[in-house]
Tab-separated table of C-alpha atoms in Angstrom:
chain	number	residue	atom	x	y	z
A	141	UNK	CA	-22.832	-16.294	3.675
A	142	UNK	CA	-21.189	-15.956	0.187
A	143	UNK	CA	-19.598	-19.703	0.588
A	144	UNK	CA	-23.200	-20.662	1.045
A	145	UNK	CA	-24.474	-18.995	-2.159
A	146	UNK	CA	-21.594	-19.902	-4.296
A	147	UNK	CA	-22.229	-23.803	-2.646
A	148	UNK	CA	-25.766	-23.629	-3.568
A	149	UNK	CA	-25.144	-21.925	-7.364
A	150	UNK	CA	-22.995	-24.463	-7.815
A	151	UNK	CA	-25.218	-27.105	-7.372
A	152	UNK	CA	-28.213	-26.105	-8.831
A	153	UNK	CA	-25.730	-25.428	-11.526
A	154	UNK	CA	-24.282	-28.844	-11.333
A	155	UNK	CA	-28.151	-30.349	-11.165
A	156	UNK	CA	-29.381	-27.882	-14.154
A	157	UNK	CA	-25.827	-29.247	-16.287
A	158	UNK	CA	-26.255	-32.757	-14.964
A	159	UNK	CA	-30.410	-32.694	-16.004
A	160	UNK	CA	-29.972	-31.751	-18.746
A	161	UNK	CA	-27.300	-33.913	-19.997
A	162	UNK	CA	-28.407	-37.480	-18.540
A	163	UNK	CA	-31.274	-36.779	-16.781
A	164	UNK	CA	-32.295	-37.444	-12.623
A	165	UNK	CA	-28.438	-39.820	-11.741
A	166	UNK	CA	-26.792	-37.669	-13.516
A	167	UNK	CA	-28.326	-34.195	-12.276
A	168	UNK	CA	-27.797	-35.514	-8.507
A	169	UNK	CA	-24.170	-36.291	-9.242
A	170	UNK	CA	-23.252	-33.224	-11.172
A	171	UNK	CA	-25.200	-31.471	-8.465
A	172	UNK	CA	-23.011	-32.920	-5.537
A	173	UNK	CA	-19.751	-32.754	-7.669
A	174	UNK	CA	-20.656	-29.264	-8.158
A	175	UNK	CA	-21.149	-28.097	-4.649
A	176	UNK	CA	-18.326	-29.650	-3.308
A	177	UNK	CA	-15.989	-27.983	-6.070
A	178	UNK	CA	-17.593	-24.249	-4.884
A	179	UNK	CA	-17.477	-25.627	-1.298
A	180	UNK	CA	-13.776	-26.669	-2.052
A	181	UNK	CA	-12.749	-23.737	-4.002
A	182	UNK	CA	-14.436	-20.958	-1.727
A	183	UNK	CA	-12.659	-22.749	1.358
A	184	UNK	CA	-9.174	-22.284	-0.111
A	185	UNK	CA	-9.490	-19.373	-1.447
A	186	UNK	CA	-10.674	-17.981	1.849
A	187	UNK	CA	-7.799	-19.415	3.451
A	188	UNK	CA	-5.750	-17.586	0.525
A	189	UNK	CA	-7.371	-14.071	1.225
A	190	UNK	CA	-6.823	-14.397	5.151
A	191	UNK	CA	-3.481	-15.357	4.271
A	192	UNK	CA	-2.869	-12.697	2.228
A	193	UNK	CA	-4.469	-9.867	4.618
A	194	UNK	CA	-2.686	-10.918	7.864
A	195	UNK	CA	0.199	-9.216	9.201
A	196	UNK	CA	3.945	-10.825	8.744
A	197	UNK	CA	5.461	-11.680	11.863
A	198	UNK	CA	8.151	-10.189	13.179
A	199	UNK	CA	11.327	-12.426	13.078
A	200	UNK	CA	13.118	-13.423	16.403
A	201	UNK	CA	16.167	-11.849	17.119
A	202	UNK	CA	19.256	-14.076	17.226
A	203	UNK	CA	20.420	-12.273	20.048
A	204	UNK	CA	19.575	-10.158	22.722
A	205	UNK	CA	20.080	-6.529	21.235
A	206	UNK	CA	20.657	-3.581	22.997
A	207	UNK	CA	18.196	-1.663	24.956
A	208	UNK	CA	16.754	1.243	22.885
A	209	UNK	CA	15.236	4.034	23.683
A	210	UNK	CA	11.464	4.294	23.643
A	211	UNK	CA	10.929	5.532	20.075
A	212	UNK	CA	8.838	9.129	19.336
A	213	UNK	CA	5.130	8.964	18.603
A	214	UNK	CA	4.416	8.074	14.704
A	215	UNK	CA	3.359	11.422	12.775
A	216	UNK	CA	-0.223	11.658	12.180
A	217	UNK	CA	-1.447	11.610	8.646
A	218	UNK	CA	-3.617	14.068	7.028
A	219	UNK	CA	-6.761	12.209	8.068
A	220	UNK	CA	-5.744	12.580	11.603
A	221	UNK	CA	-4.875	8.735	11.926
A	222	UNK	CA	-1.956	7.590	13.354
A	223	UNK	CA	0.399	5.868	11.061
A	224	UNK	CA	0.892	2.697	13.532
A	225	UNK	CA	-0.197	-0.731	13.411
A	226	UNK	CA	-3.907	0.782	13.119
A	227	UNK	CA	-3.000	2.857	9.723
A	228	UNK	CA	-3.927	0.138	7.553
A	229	UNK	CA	-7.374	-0.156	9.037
A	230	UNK	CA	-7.982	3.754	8.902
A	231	UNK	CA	-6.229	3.794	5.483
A	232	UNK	CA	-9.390	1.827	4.029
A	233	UNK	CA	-11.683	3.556	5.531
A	234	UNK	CA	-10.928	6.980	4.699
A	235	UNK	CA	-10.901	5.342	1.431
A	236	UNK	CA	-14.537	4.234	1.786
A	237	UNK	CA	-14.603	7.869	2.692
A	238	UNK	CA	-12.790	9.259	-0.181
A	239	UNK	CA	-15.018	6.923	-2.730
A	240	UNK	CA	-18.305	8.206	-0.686
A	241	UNK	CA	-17.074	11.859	-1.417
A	242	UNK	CA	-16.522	10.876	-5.446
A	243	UNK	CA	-20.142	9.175	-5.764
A	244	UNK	CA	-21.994	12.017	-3.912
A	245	UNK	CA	-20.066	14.600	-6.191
A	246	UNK	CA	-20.700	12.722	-9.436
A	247	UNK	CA	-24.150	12.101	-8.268
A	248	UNK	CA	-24.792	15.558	-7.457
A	249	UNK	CA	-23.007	16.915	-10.708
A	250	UNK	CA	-25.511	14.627	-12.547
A	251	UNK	CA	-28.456	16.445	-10.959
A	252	UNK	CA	-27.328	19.848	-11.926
A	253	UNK	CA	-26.059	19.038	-15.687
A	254	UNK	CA	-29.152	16.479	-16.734
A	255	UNK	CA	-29.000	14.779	-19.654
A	256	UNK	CA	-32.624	15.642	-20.171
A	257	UNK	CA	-33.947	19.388	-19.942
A	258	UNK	CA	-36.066	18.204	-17.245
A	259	UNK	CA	-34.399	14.813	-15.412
A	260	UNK	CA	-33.673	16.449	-11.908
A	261	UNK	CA	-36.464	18.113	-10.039
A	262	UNK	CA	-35.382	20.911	-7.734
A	263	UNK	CA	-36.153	19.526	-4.398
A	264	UNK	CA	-34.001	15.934	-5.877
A	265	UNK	CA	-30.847	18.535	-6.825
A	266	UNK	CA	-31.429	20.287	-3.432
A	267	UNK	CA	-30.976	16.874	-2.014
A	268	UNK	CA	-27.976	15.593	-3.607
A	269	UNK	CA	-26.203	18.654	-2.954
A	270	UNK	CA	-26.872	18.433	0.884
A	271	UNK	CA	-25.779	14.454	0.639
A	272	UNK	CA	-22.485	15.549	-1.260
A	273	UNK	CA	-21.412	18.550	1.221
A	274	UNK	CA	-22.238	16.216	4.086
A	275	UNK	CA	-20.097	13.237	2.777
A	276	UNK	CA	-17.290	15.933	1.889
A	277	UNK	CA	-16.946	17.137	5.194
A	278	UNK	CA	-16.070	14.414	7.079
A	279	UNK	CA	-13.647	14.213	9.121
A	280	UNK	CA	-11.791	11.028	8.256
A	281	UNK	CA	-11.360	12.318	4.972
A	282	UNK	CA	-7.566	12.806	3.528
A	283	UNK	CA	-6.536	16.555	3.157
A	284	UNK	CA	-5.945	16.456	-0.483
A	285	UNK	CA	-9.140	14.505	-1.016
A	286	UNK	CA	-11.096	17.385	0.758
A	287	UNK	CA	-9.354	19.703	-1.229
A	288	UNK	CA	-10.322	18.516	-4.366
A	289	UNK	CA	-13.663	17.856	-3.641
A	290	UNK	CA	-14.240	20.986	-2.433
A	291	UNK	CA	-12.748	22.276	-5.737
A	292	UNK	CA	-15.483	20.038	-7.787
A	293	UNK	CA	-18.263	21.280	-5.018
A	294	UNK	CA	-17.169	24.463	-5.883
A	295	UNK	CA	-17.660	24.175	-9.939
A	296	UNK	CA	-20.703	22.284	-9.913
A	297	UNK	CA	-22.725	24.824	-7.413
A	298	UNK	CA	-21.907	27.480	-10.216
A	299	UNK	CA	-23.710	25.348	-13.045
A	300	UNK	CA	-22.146	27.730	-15.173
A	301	UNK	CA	-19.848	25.256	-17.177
A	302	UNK	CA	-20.765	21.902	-17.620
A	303	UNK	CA	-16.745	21.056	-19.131
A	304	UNK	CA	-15.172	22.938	-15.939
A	305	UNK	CA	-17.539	21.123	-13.563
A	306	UNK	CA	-16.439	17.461	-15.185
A	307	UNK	CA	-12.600	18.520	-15.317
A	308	UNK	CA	-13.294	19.107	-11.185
A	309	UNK	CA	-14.258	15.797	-10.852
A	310	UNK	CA	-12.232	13.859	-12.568
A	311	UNK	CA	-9.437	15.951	-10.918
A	312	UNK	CA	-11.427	14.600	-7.296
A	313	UNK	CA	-11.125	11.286	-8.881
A	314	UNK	CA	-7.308	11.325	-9.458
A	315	UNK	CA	-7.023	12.266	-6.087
A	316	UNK	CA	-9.018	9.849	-4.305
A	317	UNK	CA	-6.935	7.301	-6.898
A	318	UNK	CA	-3.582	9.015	-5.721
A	319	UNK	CA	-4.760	8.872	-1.616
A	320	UNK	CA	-5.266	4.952	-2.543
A	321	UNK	CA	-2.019	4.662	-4.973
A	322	UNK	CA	-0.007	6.127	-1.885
A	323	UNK	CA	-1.124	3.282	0.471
């Protein structure tokens, strides 16, 4: 679907350009030169991407090795995911997770620290607090991700100090950037 947008930008684009410039010959072939440059270009660089996400292959062994013994289960993360083959699947999405966690804090920090006196009704901050402890307790979520945002859930619900309650998350933040650093 986004090759077909990018096509069809491209030549309206192209047809706008090509208008403009020489008027209907010229709109039709700017408009076709156009379209197959975004067709061209979103091909390859699809091609690129897939190329760039699969898996290398394993090389062949030369020769036969030795048989080995069956090797001990992988140790399971933090998240509970195995850290297998199927680690880099669960690695992005507990951090889909981990980013769900940082906008429902920061969203819900915004409802009880306005920037107006009265920009957040009651029933909205009830709200966003009940979407943010939701979000936070999932259980995909990385260990020092739930720790942190438990910390930030912690010094927003006081809505004491507005400076502690920021330093929380954007100490959430740095660890949902460290979970994804670590991958």
């Amino acid at each position: 679907m986004i090759t077909f947008v990018l096509v069809m930008c491209g030549v309206a684009g192209g047809a706008c350009v090509g208008l403009l410039l020489g008027g209907r010959v010229t709109g039709v072939l700017a408009a076709t030169a156009a379209g197959l440059g975004a067709g061209i270009g979103s091909f390859l660089s699809r091609r690129h991407v897939a190329h760039f996400l699969r898996p290398d292959p394993a090389p062949a062994p030369a020769v036969a090795p030795a048989p080995v013994p069956a090797p001990a289960p992988a140790p399971a993360s933090v998240a509970g995911v195995s850290t297998g083959a199927g680690a880099t699947a669960m690695g992005g999405y507990a951090e889909g997770i981990a980013d769900a966690v940082l906008v429902s804090v920061a969203v819900y920090q915004a409802a009880v620290f306005p920037v107006t006196a009265f920009g957040v009704s009651e029933e909205e901050r009830v709200a966003r607090r009940g979407v943010a402890y939701r979000v936070c307790a999932h259980e995909g979520l990385p260990q020092a991700v739930r720790v942190s945002a438990a910390a930030a859930l912690e010094a927003v619900d006081q809505g004491v100090d507005a400076e502690r309650a920021h330093a929380a998350v954007r100490a959430l933040l740095l660890a949902v950037y460290d979970e994804r650093a670590a991958r």
